[in-house]
XYZ file of C-alpha atoms in Angstrom:
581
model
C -31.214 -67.525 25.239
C -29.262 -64.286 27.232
C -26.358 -66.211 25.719
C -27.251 -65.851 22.010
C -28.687 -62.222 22.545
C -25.653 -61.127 23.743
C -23.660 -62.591 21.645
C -25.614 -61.702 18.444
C -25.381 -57.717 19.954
C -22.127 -58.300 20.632
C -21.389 -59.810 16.824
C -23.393 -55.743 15.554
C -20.601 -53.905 18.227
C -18.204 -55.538 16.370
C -19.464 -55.350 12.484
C -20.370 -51.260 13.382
C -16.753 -50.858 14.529
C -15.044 -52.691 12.245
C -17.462 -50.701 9.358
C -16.243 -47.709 11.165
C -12.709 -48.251 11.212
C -13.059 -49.177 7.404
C -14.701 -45.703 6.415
C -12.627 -43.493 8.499
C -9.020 -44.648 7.071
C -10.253 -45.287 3.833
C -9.833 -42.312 1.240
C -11.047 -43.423 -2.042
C -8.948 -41.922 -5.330
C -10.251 -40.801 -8.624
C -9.792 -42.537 -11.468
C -7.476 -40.494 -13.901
C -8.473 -38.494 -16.731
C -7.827 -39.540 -20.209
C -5.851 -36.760 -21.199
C -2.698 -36.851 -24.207
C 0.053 -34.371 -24.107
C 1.981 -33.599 -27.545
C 5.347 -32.611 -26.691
C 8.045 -30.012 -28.467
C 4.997 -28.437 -29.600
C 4.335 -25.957 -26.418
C 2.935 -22.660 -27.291
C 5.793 -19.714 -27.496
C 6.534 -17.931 -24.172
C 5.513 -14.425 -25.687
C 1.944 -15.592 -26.371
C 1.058 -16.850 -22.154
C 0.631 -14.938 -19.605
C 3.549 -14.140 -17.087
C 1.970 -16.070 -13.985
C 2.477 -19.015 -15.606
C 6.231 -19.326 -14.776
C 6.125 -17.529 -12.148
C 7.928 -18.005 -8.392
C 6.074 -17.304 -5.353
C 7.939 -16.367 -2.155
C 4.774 -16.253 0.994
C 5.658 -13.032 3.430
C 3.841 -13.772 6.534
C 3.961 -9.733 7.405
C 4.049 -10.078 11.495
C 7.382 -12.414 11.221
C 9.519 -11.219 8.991
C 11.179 -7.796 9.501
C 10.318 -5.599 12.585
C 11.829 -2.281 11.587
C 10.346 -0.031 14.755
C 11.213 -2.135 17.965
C 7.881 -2.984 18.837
C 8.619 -6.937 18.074
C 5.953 -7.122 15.216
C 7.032 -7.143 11.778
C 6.094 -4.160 9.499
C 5.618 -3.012 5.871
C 8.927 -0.569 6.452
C 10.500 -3.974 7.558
C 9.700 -5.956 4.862
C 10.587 -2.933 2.058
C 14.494 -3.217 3.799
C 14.160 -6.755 2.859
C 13.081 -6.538 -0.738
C 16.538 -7.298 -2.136
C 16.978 -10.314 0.031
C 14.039 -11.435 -2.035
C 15.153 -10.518 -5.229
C 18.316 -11.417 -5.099
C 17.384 -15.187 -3.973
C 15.226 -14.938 -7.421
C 11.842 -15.021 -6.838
C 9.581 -13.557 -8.769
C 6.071 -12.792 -7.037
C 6.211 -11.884 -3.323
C 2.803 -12.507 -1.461
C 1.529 -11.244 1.222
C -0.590 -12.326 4.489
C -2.970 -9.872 5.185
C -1.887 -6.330 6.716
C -5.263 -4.749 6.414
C -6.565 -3.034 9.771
C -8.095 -5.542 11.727
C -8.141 -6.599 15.812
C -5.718 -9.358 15.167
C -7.915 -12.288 16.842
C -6.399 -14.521 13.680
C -3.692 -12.219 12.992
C -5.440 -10.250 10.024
C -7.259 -13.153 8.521
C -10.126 -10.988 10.776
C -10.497 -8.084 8.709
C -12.037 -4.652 10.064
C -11.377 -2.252 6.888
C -10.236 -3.818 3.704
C -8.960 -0.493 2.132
C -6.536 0.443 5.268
C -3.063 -1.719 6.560
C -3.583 -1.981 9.971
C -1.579 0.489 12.274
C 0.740 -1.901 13.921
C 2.232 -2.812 10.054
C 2.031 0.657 9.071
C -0.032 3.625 6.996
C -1.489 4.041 3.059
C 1.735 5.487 2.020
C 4.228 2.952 3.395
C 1.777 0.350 1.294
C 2.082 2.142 -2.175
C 5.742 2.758 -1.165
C 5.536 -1.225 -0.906
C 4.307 -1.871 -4.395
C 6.320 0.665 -6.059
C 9.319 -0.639 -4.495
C 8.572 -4.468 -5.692
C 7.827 -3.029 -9.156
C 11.162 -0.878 -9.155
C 13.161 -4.470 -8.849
C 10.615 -6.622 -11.567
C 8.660 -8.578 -9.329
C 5.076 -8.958 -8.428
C 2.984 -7.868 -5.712
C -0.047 -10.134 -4.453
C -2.067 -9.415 -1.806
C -4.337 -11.765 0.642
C -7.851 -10.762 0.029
C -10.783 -12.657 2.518
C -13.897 -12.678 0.740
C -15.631 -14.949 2.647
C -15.545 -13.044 5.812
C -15.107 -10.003 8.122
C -14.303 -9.710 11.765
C -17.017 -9.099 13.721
C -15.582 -5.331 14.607
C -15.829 -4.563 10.660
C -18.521 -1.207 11.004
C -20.955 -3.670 8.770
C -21.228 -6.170 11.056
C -21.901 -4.047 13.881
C -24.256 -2.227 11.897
C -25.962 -5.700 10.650
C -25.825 -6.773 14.514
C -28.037 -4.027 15.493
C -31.426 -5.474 13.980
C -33.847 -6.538 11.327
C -34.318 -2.855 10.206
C -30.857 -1.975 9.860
C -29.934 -1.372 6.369
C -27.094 -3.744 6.572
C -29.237 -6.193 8.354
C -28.980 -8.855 5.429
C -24.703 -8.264 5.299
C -24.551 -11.243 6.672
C -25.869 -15.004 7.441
C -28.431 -14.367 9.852
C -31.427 -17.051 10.641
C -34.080 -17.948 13.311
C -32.981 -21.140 15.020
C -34.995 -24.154 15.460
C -35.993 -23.710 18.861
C -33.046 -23.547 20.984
C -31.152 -25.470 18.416
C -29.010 -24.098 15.675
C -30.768 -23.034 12.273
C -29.184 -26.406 10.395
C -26.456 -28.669 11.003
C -23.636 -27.196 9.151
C -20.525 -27.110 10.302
C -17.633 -24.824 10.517
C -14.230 -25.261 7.896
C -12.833 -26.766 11.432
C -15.909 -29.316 11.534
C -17.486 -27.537 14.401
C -20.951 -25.828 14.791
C -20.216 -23.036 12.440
C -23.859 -20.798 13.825
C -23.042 -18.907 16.695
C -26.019 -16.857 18.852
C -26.259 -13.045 19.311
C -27.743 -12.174 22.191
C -28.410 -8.412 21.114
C -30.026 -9.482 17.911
C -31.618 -12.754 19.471
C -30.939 -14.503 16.231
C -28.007 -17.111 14.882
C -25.080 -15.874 12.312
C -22.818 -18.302 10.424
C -19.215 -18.176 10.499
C -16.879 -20.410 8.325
C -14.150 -20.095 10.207
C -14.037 -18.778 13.939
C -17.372 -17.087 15.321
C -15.167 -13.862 15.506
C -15.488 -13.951 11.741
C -18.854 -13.683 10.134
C -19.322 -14.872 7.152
C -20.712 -11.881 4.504
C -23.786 -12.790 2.907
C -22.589 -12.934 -0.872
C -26.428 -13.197 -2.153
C -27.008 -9.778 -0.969
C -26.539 -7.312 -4.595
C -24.943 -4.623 -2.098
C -22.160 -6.898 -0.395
C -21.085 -8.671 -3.495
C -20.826 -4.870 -5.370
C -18.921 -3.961 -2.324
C -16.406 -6.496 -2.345
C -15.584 -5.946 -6.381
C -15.639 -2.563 -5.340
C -12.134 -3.681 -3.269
C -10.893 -6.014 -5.410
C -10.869 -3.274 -8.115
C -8.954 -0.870 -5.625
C -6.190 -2.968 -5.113
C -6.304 -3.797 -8.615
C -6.143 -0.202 -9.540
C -3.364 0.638 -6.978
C -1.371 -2.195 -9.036
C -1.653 -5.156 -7.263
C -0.794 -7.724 -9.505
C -2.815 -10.776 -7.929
C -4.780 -12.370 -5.426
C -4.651 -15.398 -2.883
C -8.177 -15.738 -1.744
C -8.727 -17.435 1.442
C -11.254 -20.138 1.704
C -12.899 -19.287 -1.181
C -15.147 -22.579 -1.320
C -17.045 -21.608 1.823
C -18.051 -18.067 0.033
C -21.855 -19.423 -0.927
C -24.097 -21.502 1.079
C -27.313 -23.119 0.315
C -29.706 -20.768 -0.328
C -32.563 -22.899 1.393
C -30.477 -23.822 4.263
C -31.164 -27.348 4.227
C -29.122 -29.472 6.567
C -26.034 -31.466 5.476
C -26.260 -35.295 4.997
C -25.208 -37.710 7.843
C -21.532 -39.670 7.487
C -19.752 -42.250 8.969
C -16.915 -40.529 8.559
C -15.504 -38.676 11.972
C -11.650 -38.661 10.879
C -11.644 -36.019 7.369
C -11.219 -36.765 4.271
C -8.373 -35.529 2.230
C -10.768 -33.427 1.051
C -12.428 -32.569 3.709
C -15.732 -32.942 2.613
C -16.725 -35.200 5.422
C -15.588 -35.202 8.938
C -17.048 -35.768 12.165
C -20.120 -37.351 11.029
C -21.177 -34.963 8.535
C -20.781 -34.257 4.292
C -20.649 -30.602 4.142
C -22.435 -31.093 0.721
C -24.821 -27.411 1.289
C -22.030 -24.705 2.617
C -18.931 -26.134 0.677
C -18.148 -25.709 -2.803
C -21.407 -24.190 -3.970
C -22.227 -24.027 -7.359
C -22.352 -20.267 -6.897
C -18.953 -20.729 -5.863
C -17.802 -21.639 -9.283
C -19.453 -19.026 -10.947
C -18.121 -16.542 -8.663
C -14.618 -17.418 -9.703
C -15.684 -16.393 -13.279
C -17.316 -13.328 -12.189
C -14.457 -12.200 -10.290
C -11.429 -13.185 -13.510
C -14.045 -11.036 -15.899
C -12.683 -7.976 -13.558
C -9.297 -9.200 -13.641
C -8.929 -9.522 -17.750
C -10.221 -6.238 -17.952
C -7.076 -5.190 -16.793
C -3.163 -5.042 -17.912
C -0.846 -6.401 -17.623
C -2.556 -9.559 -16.955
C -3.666 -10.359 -13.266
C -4.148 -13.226 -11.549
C -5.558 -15.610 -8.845
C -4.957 -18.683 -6.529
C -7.672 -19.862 -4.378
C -7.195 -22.003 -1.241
C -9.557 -24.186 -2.014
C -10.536 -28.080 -1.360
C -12.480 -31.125 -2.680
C -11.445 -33.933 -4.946
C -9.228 -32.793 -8.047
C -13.156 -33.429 -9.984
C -13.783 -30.223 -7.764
C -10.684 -27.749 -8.131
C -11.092 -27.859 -11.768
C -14.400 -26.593 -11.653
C -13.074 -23.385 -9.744
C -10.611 -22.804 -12.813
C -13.472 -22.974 -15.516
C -14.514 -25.284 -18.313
C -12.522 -22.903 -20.824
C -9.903 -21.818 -17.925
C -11.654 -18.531 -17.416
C -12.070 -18.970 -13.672
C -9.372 -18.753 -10.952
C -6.136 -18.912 -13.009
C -4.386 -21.040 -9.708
C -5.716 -23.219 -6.939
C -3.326 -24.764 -4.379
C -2.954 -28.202 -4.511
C -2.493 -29.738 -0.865
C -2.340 -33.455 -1.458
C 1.543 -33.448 -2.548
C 2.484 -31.190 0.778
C 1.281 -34.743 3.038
C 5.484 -35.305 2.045
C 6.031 -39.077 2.201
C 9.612 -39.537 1.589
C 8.960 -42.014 -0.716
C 9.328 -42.058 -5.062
C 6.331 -43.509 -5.116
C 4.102 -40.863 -2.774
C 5.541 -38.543 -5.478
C 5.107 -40.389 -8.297
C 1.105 -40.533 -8.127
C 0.878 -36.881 -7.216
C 2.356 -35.857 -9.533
C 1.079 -38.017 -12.388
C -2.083 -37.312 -10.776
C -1.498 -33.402 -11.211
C -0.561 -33.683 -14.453
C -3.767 -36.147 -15.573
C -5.855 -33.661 -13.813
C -4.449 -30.361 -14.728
C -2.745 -30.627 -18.624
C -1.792 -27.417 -20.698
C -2.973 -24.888 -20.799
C -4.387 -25.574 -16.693
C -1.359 -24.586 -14.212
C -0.701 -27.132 -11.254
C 0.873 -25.532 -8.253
C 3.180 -26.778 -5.746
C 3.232 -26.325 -2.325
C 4.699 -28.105 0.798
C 4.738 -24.894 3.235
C 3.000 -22.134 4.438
C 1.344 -19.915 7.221
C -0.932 -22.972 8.610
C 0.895 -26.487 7.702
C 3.694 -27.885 9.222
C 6.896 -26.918 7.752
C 8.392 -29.047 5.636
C 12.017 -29.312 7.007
C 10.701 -30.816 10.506
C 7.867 -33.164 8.018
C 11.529 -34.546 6.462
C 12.911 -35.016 9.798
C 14.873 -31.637 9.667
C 17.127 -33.377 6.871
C 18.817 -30.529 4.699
C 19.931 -33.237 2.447
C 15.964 -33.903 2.190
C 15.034 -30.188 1.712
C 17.316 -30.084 -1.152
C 15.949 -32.626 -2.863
C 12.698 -31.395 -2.507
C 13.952 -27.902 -3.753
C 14.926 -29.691 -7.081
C 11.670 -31.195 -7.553
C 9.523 -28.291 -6.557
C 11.561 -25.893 -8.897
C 11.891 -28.057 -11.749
C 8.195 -29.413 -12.065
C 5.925 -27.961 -14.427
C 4.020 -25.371 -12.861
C 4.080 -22.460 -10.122
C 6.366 -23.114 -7.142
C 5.503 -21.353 -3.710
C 7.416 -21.202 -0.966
C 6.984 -19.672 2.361
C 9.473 -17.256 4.455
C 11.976 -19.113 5.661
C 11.610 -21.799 4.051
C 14.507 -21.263 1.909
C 16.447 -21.992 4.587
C 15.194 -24.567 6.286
C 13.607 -22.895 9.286
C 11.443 -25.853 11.542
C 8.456 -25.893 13.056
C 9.320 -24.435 17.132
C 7.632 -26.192 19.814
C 5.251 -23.797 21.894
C 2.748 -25.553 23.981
C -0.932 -24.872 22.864
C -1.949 -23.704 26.403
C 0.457 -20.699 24.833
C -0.449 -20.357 21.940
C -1.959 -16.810 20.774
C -3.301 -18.614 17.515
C -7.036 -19.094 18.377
C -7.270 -22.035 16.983
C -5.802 -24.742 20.061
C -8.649 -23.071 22.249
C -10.910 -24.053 20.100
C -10.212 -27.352 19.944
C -9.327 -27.616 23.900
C -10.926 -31.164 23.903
C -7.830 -32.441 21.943
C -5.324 -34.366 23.762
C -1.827 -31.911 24.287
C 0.263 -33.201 21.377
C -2.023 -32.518 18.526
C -2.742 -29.062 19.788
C 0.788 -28.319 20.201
C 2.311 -29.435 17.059
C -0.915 -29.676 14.422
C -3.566 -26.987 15.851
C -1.033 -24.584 17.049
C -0.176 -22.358 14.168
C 2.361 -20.110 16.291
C 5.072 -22.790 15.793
C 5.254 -22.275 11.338
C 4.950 -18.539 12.504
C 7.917 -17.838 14.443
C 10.087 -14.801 13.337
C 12.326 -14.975 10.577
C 15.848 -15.983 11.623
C 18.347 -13.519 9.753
C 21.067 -13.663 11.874
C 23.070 -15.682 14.876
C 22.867 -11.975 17.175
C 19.920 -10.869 19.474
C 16.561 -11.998 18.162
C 17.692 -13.428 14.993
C 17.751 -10.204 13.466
C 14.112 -10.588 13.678
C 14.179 -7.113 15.524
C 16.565 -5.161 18.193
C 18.317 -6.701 20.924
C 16.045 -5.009 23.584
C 12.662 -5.732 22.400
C 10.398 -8.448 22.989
C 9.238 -10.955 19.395
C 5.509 -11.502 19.348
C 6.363 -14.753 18.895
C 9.696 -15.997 20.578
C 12.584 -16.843 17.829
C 12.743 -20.572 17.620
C 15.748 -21.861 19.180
C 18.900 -22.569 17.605
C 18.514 -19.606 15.285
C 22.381 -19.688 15.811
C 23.676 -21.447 13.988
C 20.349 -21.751 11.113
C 19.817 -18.188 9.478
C 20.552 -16.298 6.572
C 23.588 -14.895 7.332
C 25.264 -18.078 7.982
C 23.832 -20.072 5.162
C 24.463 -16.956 2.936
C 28.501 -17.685 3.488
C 28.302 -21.107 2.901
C 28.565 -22.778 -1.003
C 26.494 -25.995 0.124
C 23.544 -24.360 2.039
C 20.527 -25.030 1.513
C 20.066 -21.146 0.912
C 22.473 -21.455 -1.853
C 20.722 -24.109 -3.541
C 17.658 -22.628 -3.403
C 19.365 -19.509 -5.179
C 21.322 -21.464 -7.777
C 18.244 -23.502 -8.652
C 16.012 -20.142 -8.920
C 18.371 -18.908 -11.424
C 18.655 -21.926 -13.448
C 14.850 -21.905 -13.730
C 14.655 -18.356 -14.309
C 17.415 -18.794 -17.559
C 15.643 -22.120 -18.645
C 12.607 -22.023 -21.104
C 11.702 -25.578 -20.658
C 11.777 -25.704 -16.716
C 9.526 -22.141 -17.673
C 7.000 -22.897 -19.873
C 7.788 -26.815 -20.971
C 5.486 -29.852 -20.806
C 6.405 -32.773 -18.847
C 7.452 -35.918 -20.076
C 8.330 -39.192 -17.864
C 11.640 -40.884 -18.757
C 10.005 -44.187 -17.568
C 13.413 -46.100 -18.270
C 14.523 -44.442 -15.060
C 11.187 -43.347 -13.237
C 10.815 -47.069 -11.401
C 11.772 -47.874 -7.497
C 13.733 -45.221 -5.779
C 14.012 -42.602 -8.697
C 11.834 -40.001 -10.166
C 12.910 -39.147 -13.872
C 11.437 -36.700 -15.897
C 12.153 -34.278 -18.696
C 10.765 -30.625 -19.257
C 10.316 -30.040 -22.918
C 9.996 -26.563 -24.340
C 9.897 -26.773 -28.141
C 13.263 -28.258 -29.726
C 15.161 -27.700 -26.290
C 14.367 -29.782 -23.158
C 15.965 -31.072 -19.958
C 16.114 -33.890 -17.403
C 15.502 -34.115 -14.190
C 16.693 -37.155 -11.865
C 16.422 -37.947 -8.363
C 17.366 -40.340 -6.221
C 14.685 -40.677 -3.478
C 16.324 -43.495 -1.103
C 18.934 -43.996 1.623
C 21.232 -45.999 -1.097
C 23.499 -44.925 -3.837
C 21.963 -45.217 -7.658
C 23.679 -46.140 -10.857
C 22.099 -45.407 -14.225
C 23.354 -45.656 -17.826
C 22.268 -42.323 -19.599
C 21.971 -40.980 -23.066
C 25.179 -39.718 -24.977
C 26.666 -36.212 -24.602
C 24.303 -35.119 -21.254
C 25.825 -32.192 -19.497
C 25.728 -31.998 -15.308
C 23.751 -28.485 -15.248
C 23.145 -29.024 -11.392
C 23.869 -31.996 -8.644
C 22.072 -31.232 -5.428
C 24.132 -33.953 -3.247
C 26.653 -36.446 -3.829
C 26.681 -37.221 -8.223
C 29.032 -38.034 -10.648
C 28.661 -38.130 -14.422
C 31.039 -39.757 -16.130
C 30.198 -40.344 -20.053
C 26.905 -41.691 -20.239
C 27.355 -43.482 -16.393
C 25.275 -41.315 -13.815
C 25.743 -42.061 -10.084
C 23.157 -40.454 -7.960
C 24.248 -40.095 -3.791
C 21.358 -40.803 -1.429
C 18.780 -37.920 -1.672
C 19.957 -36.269 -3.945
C 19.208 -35.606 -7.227
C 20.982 -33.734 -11.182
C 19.787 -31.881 -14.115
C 21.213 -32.492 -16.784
C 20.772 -31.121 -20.192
């Protein structure tokens, strides 16, 4: 009898694991659209708006240019670099936040939205900033965080103070349930997300890190008062936005707790992690509307604004944030191509997936790099052959490219131990075991200063001073210098391929069309149709040499790698891809 009971408990272990293990690496996938794309009948370039075709180059402030000595970058700094920027070919510079704040998270903690903070510099050095983009033709955006404040910001010390305070209700603040938390919900980072104030003797929520309290956007007052600073920026000629986890703006205005799930690993999505659906304080409703509300201020001005939203969910989900009739966010970023398998067909589904999802007249976006992901050099194995590859494809795709600092020139991830780390992040996860802090938590190491040079501190700033960050070794012989004085770097491809989009109208504004004679196995083969013109795109994602019959009288317009065109006989090099036209 013992027998059978403990093997019939043993038999539910088993069955609840194996159920487990089933949920947590499963990640179901949507079905596609129907959706049918007419091509060579695009609407003209002079009737869209410029975003469109647009390239964005990321300026994390802190890293790039320290013009004063103190080892953090500066807005003076990163004016003295303007014509690097230009001259590569970008089009839209944005910017990481600047705006005054204790620098817990490095200005994603914001104490004063109207003033840079002292360390970057003053109010004139920032409309020196904008003028001197718009002087050279580019684009200014700025990082605006709606969904929260630091907790230094004069409102929340104000709301902190008590019930009667007039900015009492600035902010999330509840009762808790006994000792416990007011609900379950958890943080963007899947932890408890309420956090207890002893001074008030009540609970406030916080999306992100309890240093940053989320505003209470149901509140008349705080939602005039951050239009109020959208429209200053706006009306100091800011041409566009990123907003920062805008999905976590709105919460449940009931508070009801979030449904139980198996699920401990996240979802793509991340919708569900460590045994919870975050289905009340993620992508509200009121989040969606909110997006409208904030493109009616936008339109009102010109030339046209815009706005990309780091936002997440199933592709179902992002589309609701850009509006039934495209008159919410104009841009989302979409995260599921920067996972980079080196593999045609890991690219293949994105990107047919992309363009099911988002047809003309919705804008994908592509991006494999920025401020809090693993580079995408080290994600490729530090390959340069890789990286220019990738270049192709990102800047030959249809939609907005966006590329952070460095990236250009291959700069990988550095290698600073989380129990060093100044990102606040690896403390907060101090139950993780030391590898996924250091490399995954630890932000520092895709923050590192920008490497312009072989000399002292990359350039970063002078010899004698001391990088916030330290410059990530062998800045030697990778920088821009270097790669700016050689005809094969992967700074010069970057620079060629930037002009040949900028000079193209179908890698600008075309539709995309599979050649699907060639788009099977290793390659990915696709042509960018503007009108009567068009052009093609092939790459060769494998370790082996390709050979492909083509059409009659193709031109090479650009080889990144080892290719040869020879009448209508292509040969495509390992990683490496052509345009042809």
């Amino acid at each position: 009898m013992l027998r059978k009971i403990f093997l019939g408990v043993l038999l539910i272990l088993i069955t609840a694991i194996v159920v487990l293990v089933v949920v947590n690496l499963s990640n179901a996938t949507e079905p596609f659209p129907e959706t049918e794309v007419v091509h060579g009948a695009e609407v003209a370039a002079d009737d869209r708006p410029w975003w469109e075709a647009t390239t964005v180059y990321q300026v994390y402030p802190r890293s790039y240019q320290d013009s004063d000595g103190d080892g953090v970058g500066d807005i003076a700094g990163i004016i003295s670099r303007l014509d690097y920027i230009a001259d590569l070919g970008f089009e839209t510079i944005w910017f990481s936040p600047f705006f005054k704040s204790p620098q817990k998270d490095f200005g994603y903690d914001v104490s004063d939205y109207y003033l840079p903070d002292p360390e970057y510099g003053d109010t004139v050095l920032v409309d020196s900033l904008i003028r001197e983009i718009h002087k050279r033709d580019m684009k200014v955006v700025f990082d605006l965080v709606l969904n929260h404040s630091s907790e230094e910001h004069p409102w929340f010390q104000e709301s902190r103070k008590g019930p009667d305070n007039p900015k009492s209700d600035w902010y999330l603040w509840r009762d808790g349930q006994g000792e416990d938390p007011p609900t379950n919900w958890h943080s963007a980072l899947g932890m408890n997300g309420w956090h207890f104030d002893n001074g008030r003797q009540q609970w406030y929520f916080s999306s992100f890190l309890s240093f940053q309290p989320d505003l209470n956007w149901r509140n008349p007052e705080v939602k005039e008062a951050m239009f109020d600073v959208v429209r200053h920026w706006l009306d100091k000629g800011v041409d566009g936005f990123r907003l920062d986890i805008f999905n976590y703006i709105y919460e449940d205005p009931e508070f009801r707790d979030n449904p139980f799930s198996l699920r401990v690993v996240p979802t793509q999505d991340f919708t569900k992690m460590f045994w919870q659906e975050k289905k009340y304080n993620m992508n509200h409703p009121d989040d969606f509307t909110l997006a409208k509300e904030l493109r009616g201020i936008l339109d009102t001005y010109d030339p046209p604004r815009f706005m990309v939203g780091e936002v997440f969910g199933d592709h179902k989900t992002l589309r609701k944030f850009l509006g039934e009739k495209q008159d919410g966010l104009n841009l989302v970023f979409l995260f599921d191509i920067s996972a980079l398998e080196w593999n045609a067909d890991f690219f293949r589904d994105k990107i047919q997936r992309i363009e099911a999802f988002y047809p003309y007249p919705y804008t994908p976006t592509y991006v494999f790099s920025n401020h809090d992901r693993i580079r995408s050099i080290s994600l490729l194995g530090n390959d340069t052959q890789k990286a220019k590859a990738l270049a192709l494809l990102q800047l030959t795709l249809r939609g907005v490219p966006f590329y952070y600092q460095g990236e250009e020139i291959g700069m990988p991830m550095a290698n600073i131990p989380g129990e060093q780390a100044l990102d606040p992040l690896p403390a907060a996860f101090d139950w993780l075991p030391d590898f996924a802090k250091d490399q995954v938590i630890n932000r520092d190491n895709c923050r590192t200063p920008m490497q312009w040079s072989g000399g002292a501190n990359a350039g970063f700033t002078e010899a004698g001073a001391v990088p916030w960050l330290p410059v990530t070794p062998g800045y030697e012989t990778l920088n821009v210098e270097r790669q700016a004085a050689e005809a094969e770097s992967l700074l010069a491809t970057n620079k060629e391929l930037l002009k040949i989009r900028s000079a193209s109208e179908p890698l600008k504004w075309g539709s995309l069309k599979w050649m699907d004679e060639f788009s099977t196995g290793d390659i990915l083969a696709f042509q960018r149709i503007y009108q009567k013109d068009r052009v093609n795109v092939l790459i060769n994602i494998s370790e082996e040499e390709k050979s492909l019959t083509v059409g009659e009288g193709l031109t090479l317009l650009f080889a990144a790698g080892n290719n040869e065109l020879s009448g209508n006989h292509l040969v495509l090099g390992p990683n490496s891809g052509v345009i042809l036209k």
